[in-house]
Amino acid sequence: MSSTARTRVIVVGGGAWGLPAALQLQDRGCAVTLLERFEPSGPYASNGGSSRLWRLADTQVWRSRAMLGTLEAMERLGDRLGSPVFRRTGLVWRDDLSLPATAEALDSIGQRYDRVAAESVGDVFPGLRPDGRDALFVEQGGVVLADRLLRGALEAFIARGGDYRPHTRVVRIAPGAESARVELADGSSLVGDQVLLAAGPGTAELLPGLDLALPLKPYIEQVVYLGDPAAAPPAPDLPGLVDCPIGDAPGIYAMSNGELGYKVGLDHPLRPLAGGTLGEDLDRTPDPERTEAIRARVARDLTAIAPRVLGAQVCTWTDSGDGDFTIGRVHPAVVLACGDSGEGFKYAAFMGEYLADLVAGGSGDPEFQEHWDPRRFGARTAPREHFDSIGRH
Ligand SMILES: Cc1cc2nc3c(=O)[nH]c(=O)nc-3n(C[C@H](O)[C@H](O)[C@H](O)COP(=O)(O)OP(=O)(O)OC[C@H]3O[C@@H](n4cnc5c(N)ncnc54)[C@H](O)[C@@H]3O)c2cc1C
């Protein structure tokens, strides 16, 4: 595909992956139509809210290498949008089981970190209750400015001449040899030379048209914002935190979030989406019991933050079947990108470039594609019952 030929590309889903990819493709000279069932940053899919955690720390070297790529891509996207899309706050990774592998992975990508003894965790994360486990403090970690990234990418896409169609639900993608037809809920259809399917939790319902079955399983999960409402900001500007599970107790992930308070999530979904897809399961009401469980955890473990609940938010994430993304060309005219496994937002800027390359006929990074290729599942198409916890894949 030549970028000067005004190839018609249809991007299905204006979320964390589809929207930056739409911008990148438009920038490369394609004529891009972006179809979004709701609107970016809305509550129903996976991209709502103002922040997400980014990190380079992981237990696997190839993932740390991919995450290093996300940092470079976020820098480029910030330059393109004229405003940074992430903030460095540093990140504390506390665990017993995963600490050696995480340190090794950081070593292998040449990133520095400090080892923090169990009793000294409060030196790098004021108020963190020591629990006997050592930690790493990694300077290269912080917050993706999620809503700013999406808003900026959308504005740039429209300014560049992109065709943005919110409140447009795709119901079927019918691929042909040289193009694909995208059918909409209002009965109309569009034809693209290339289609990028990036519908997050809404992917599974579009797979039958592609004659595909994949073990996707979308869940909903909740985060809570905490702090002192009388203070400005309500919580101190603390580093990000990955506090891995201990036994059966789920881990937490947490990050600074400015005026909204410190944001904390329990690494455990509320429930799977009904029918295994976004469909009509749109109830995103926070669960008071989960709110209280997170508040109590903050009161116990994060003592520099006032344990007052300032807000709660529910959104979706999609287990891929093995915890790795599902990305690749599935028809001559269709590229698929889904199964974010709850950690996809930090990849938003990276996916913009990576998916645009795939749509243009590229084959992707061989090491990443070993883990991301949709064909890796073979005949294993039933979703798995369990999912990977933070630090445990
Ligand atoms: C509670 C929680 C905390 C998280 N924390 C982090 C974190 O700290 N760090 C991190 O990196 N990631 C985090 N994530 C995960 C991250 O938000 C997702 O990985 C990311 O948003 C996935 O991007 P996506 O483009 O695949 O899906 P989405 O962002 O959901 O985008 C898909 C889009 O497609 C649209 N769509 C769906 N169906 C259709 C259709 N039929 N027609 C048209 N459009 C359609 C949707 O409306 C949506 O806008 C978290 C997720 C949750 C739920």
mmCIF file of N, CA and C in Angstrom, residues 130-179:
data_model
loop_
_atom_site.group_PDB
_atom_site.id
_atom_site.type_symbol
_atom_site.label_atom_id
_atom_site.label_comp_id
_atom_site.label_asym_id
_atom_site.label_seq_id
_atom_site.Cartn_x
_atom_site.Cartn_y
_atom_site.Cartn_z
ATOM 1 N N PRO A 130 5.187 -0.745 55.507
ATOM 2 C CA PRO A 130 6.059 -1.893 55.239
ATOM 3 C C PRO A 130 5.312 -3.196 55.513
ATOM 4 N N ASP A 131 5.465 -4.178 54.627
ATOM 5 C CA ASP A 131 4.781 -5.466 54.851
ATOM 6 C C ASP A 131 5.754 -6.635 54.712
ATOM 7 N N GLY A 132 7.046 -6.341 54.839
ATOM 8 C CA GLY A 132 8.037 -7.417 54.794
ATOM 9 C C GLY A 132 8.593 -7.672 53.398
ATOM 10 N N ARG A 133 8.011 -7.052 52.364
ATOM 11 C CA ARG A 133 8.494 -7.300 50.997
ATOM 12 C C ARG A 133 9.340 -6.124 50.518
ATOM 13 N N ASP A 134 10.425 -6.441 49.833
ATOM 14 C CA ASP A 134 11.268 -5.410 49.238
ATOM 15 C C ASP A 134 10.566 -4.817 48.025
ATOM 16 N N ALA A 135 11.162 -3.743 47.506
ATOM 17 C CA ALA A 135 10.564 -3.074 46.345
ATOM 18 C C ALA A 135 11.673 -2.582 45.425
ATOM 19 N N LEU A 136 11.270 -2.182 44.230
ATOM 20 C CA LEU A 136 12.149 -1.442 43.329
ATOM 21 C C LEU A 136 11.538 -0.066 43.132
ATOM 22 N N PHE A 137 12.387 0.961 43.114
ATOM 23 C CA PHE A 137 11.909 2.275 42.691
ATOM 24 C C PHE A 137 12.471 2.523 41.302
ATOM 25 N N VAL A 138 11.590 2.714 40.352
ATOM 26 C CA VAL A 138 12.002 2.900 38.957
ATOM 27 C C VAL A 138 11.597 4.322 38.557
ATOM 28 N N GLU A 139 12.640 5.080 38.194
ATOM 29 C CA GLU A 139 12.372 6.476 37.829
ATOM 30 C C GLU A 139 11.454 6.571 36.608
ATOM 31 N N GLN A 140 11.648 5.631 35.680
ATOM 32 C CA GLN A 140 10.887 5.657 34.425
ATOM 33 C C GLN A 140 9.538 4.992 34.637
ATOM 34 N N GLY A 141 8.630 5.769 35.182
ATOM 35 C CA GLY A 141 7.272 5.289 35.378
ATOM 36 C C GLY A 141 6.424 6.478 35.731
ATOM 37 N N GLY A 142 5.133 6.349 35.579
ATOM 38 C CA GLY A 142 4.271 7.472 35.920
ATOM 39 C C GLY A 142 2.887 7.316 35.340
ATOM 40 N N VAL A 143 2.400 8.426 34.800
ATOM 41 C CA VAL A 143 0.993 8.505 34.444
ATOM 42 C C VAL A 143 0.848 8.869 32.963
ATOM 43 N N VAL A 144 0.062 8.088 32.245
ATOM 44 C CA VAL A 144 -0.357 8.521 30.906
ATOM 45 C C VAL A 144 -1.515 9.484 31.104
ATOM 46 N N LEU A 145 -1.443 10.629 30.449
ATOM 47 C CA LEU A 145 -2.527 11.618 30.552
ATOM 48 C C LEU A 145 -3.604 11.205 29.546
ATOM 49 N N ALA A 146 -4.404 10.242 29.973
ATOM 50 C CA ALA A 146 -5.244 9.487 29.039
ATOM 51 C C ALA A 146 -6.236 10.373 28.281
ATOM 52 N N ASP A 147 -6.994 11.173 29.004
ATOM 53 C CA ASP A 147 -8.011 11.962 28.288
ATOM 54 C C ASP A 147 -7.357 13.033 27.424
ATOM 55 N N ARG A 148 -6.221 13.563 27.893
ATOM 56 C CA ARG A 148 -5.516 14.561 27.080
ATOM 57 C C ARG A 148 -5.005 13.932 25.777
ATOM 58 N N LEU A 149 -4.478 12.705 25.908
ATOM 59 C CA LEU A 149 -3.976 11.999 24.723
ATOM 60 C C LEU A 149 -5.110 11.773 23.715
ATOM 61 N N LEU A 150 -6.239 11.279 24.211
ATOM 62 C CA LEU A 150 -7.345 10.968 23.292
ATOM 63 C C LEU A 150 -7.929 12.245 22.690
ATOM 64 N N ARG A 151 -8.123 13.253 23.529
ATOM 65 C CA ARG A 151 -8.693 14.516 23.031
ATOM 66 C C ARG A 151 -7.776 15.144 21.988
ATOM 67 N N GLY A 152 -6.472 15.158 22.330
ATOM 68 C CA GLY A 152 -5.492 15.760 21.420
ATOM 69 C C GLY A 152 -5.426 15.015 20.097
ATOM 70 N N ALA A 153 -5.426 13.671 20.173
ATOM 71 C CA ALA A 153 -5.341 12.868 18.944
ATOM 72 C C ALA A 153 -6.584 13.077 18.084
ATOM 73 N N LEU A 154 -7.741 13.182 18.733
ATOM 74 C CA LEU A 154 -8.977 13.372 17.965
ATOM 75 C C LEU A 154 -8.978 14.743 17.277
ATOM 76 N N GLU A 155 -8.584 15.771 18.034
ATOM 77 C CA GLU A 155 -8.538 17.119 17.429
ATOM 78 C C GLU A 155 -7.577 17.136 16.245
ATOM 79 N N ALA A 156 -6.405 16.514 16.430
ATOM 80 C CA ALA A 156 -5.410 16.511 15.348
ATOM 81 C C ALA A 156 -5.912 15.717 14.150
ATOM 82 N N PHE A 157 -6.615 14.611 14.420
ATOM 83 C CA PHE A 157 -7.156 13.776 13.337
ATOM 84 C C PHE A 157 -8.159 14.587 12.504
ATOM 85 N N ILE A 158 -9.046 15.279 13.203
ATOM 86 C CA ILE A 158 -10.071 16.066 12.485
ATOM 87 C C ILE A 158 -9.400 17.231 11.732
ATOM 88 N N ALA A 159 -8.444 17.897 12.412
ATOM 89 C CA ALA A 159 -7.768 19.037 11.768
ATOM 90 C C ALA A 159 -7.019 18.601 10.514
ATOM 91 N N ARG A 160 -6.555 17.367 10.503
ATOM 92 C CA ARG A 160 -5.798 16.843 9.363
ATOM 93 C C ARG A 160 -6.719 16.360 8.233
ATOM 94 N N GLY A 161 -8.046 16.458 8.458
ATOM 95 C CA GLY A 161 -9.001 16.065 7.418
ATOM 96 C C GLY A 161 -9.602 14.688 7.610
ATOM 97 N N GLY A 162 -9.340 14.066 8.760
ATOM 98 C CA GLY A 162 -9.906 12.741 9.036
ATOM 99 C C GLY A 162 -11.421 12.812 9.184
ATOM 100 N N ASP A 163 -12.072 11.727 8.793
ATOM 101 C CA ASP A 163 -13.536 11.656 8.825
ATOM 102 C C ASP A 163 -13.947 10.926 10.109
ATOM 103 N N TYR A 164 -14.374 11.681 11.101
ATOM 104 C CA TYR A 164 -14.698 11.117 12.410
ATOM 105 C C TYR A 164 -16.207 10.961 12.548
ATOM 106 N N ARG A 165 -16.648 9.748 12.861
ATOM 107 C CA ARG A 165 -18.090 9.503 12.993
ATOM 108 C C ARG A 165 -18.396 8.870 14.351
ATOM 109 N N PRO A 166 -18.683 9.726 15.342
ATOM 110 C CA PRO A 166 -19.064 9.193 16.655
ATOM 111 C C PRO A 166 -20.483 8.632 16.599
ATOM 112 N N HIS A 167 -20.883 7.928 17.635
ATOM 113 C CA HIS A 167 -22.236 7.352 17.738
ATOM 114 C C HIS A 167 -22.568 6.528 16.504
ATOM 115 N N THR A 168 -21.582 5.797 16.046
ATOM 116 C CA THR A 168 -21.738 4.962 14.858
ATOM 117 C C THR A 168 -21.305 3.544 15.223
ATOM 118 N N ARG A 169 -22.285 2.672 15.273
ATOM 119 C CA ARG A 169 -21.978 1.298 15.710
ATOM 120 C C ARG A 169 -21.781 0.387 14.503
ATOM 121 N N VAL A 170 -20.675 -0.278 14.497
ATOM 122 C CA VAL A 170 -20.397 -1.272 13.456
ATOM 123 C C VAL A 170 -21.019 -2.596 13.899
ATOM 124 N N VAL A 171 -21.733 -3.256 12.987
ATOM 125 C CA VAL A 171 -22.360 -4.533 13.367
ATOM 126 C C VAL A 171 -21.721 -5.726 12.650
ATOM 127 N N ARG A 172 -20.983 -5.459 11.569
ATOM 128 C CA ARG A 172 -20.365 -6.587 10.853
ATOM 129 C C ARG A 172 -19.249 -6.072 9.952
ATOM 130 N N ILE A 173 -18.223 -6.854 9.830
ATOM 131 C CA ILE A 173 -17.167 -6.554 8.859
ATOM 132 C C ILE A 173 -17.100 -7.737 7.900
ATOM 133 N N ALA A 174 -17.287 -7.461 6.617
ATOM 134 C CA ALA A 174 -17.282 -8.535 5.608
ATOM 135 C C ALA A 174 -16.058 -8.345 4.727
ATOM 136 N N PRO A 175 -15.042 -9.184 4.909
ATOM 137 C CA PRO A 175 -13.797 -8.982 4.165
ATOM 138 C C PRO A 175 -13.846 -9.579 2.766
ATOM 139 N N GLY A 176 -13.227 -8.896 1.823
ATOM 140 C CA GLY A 176 -13.028 -9.439 0.484
ATOM 141 C C GLY A 176 -11.535 -9.520 0.220
ATOM 142 N N ALA A 177 -11.165 -9.845 -1.016
ATOM 143 C CA ALA A 177 -9.745 -10.037 -1.325
ATOM 144 C C ALA A 177 -8.991 -8.706 -1.324
ATOM 145 N N GLU A 178 -9.640 -7.646 -1.793
ATOM 146 C CA GLU A 178 -8.923 -6.367 -1.940
ATOM 147 C C GLU A 178 -9.546 -5.231 -1.157
ATOM 148 N N SER A 179 -10.644 -5.509 -0.471
ATOM 149 C CA SER A 179 -11.289 -4.473 0.338
ATOM 150 C C SER A 179 -12.171 -5.175 1.367
#
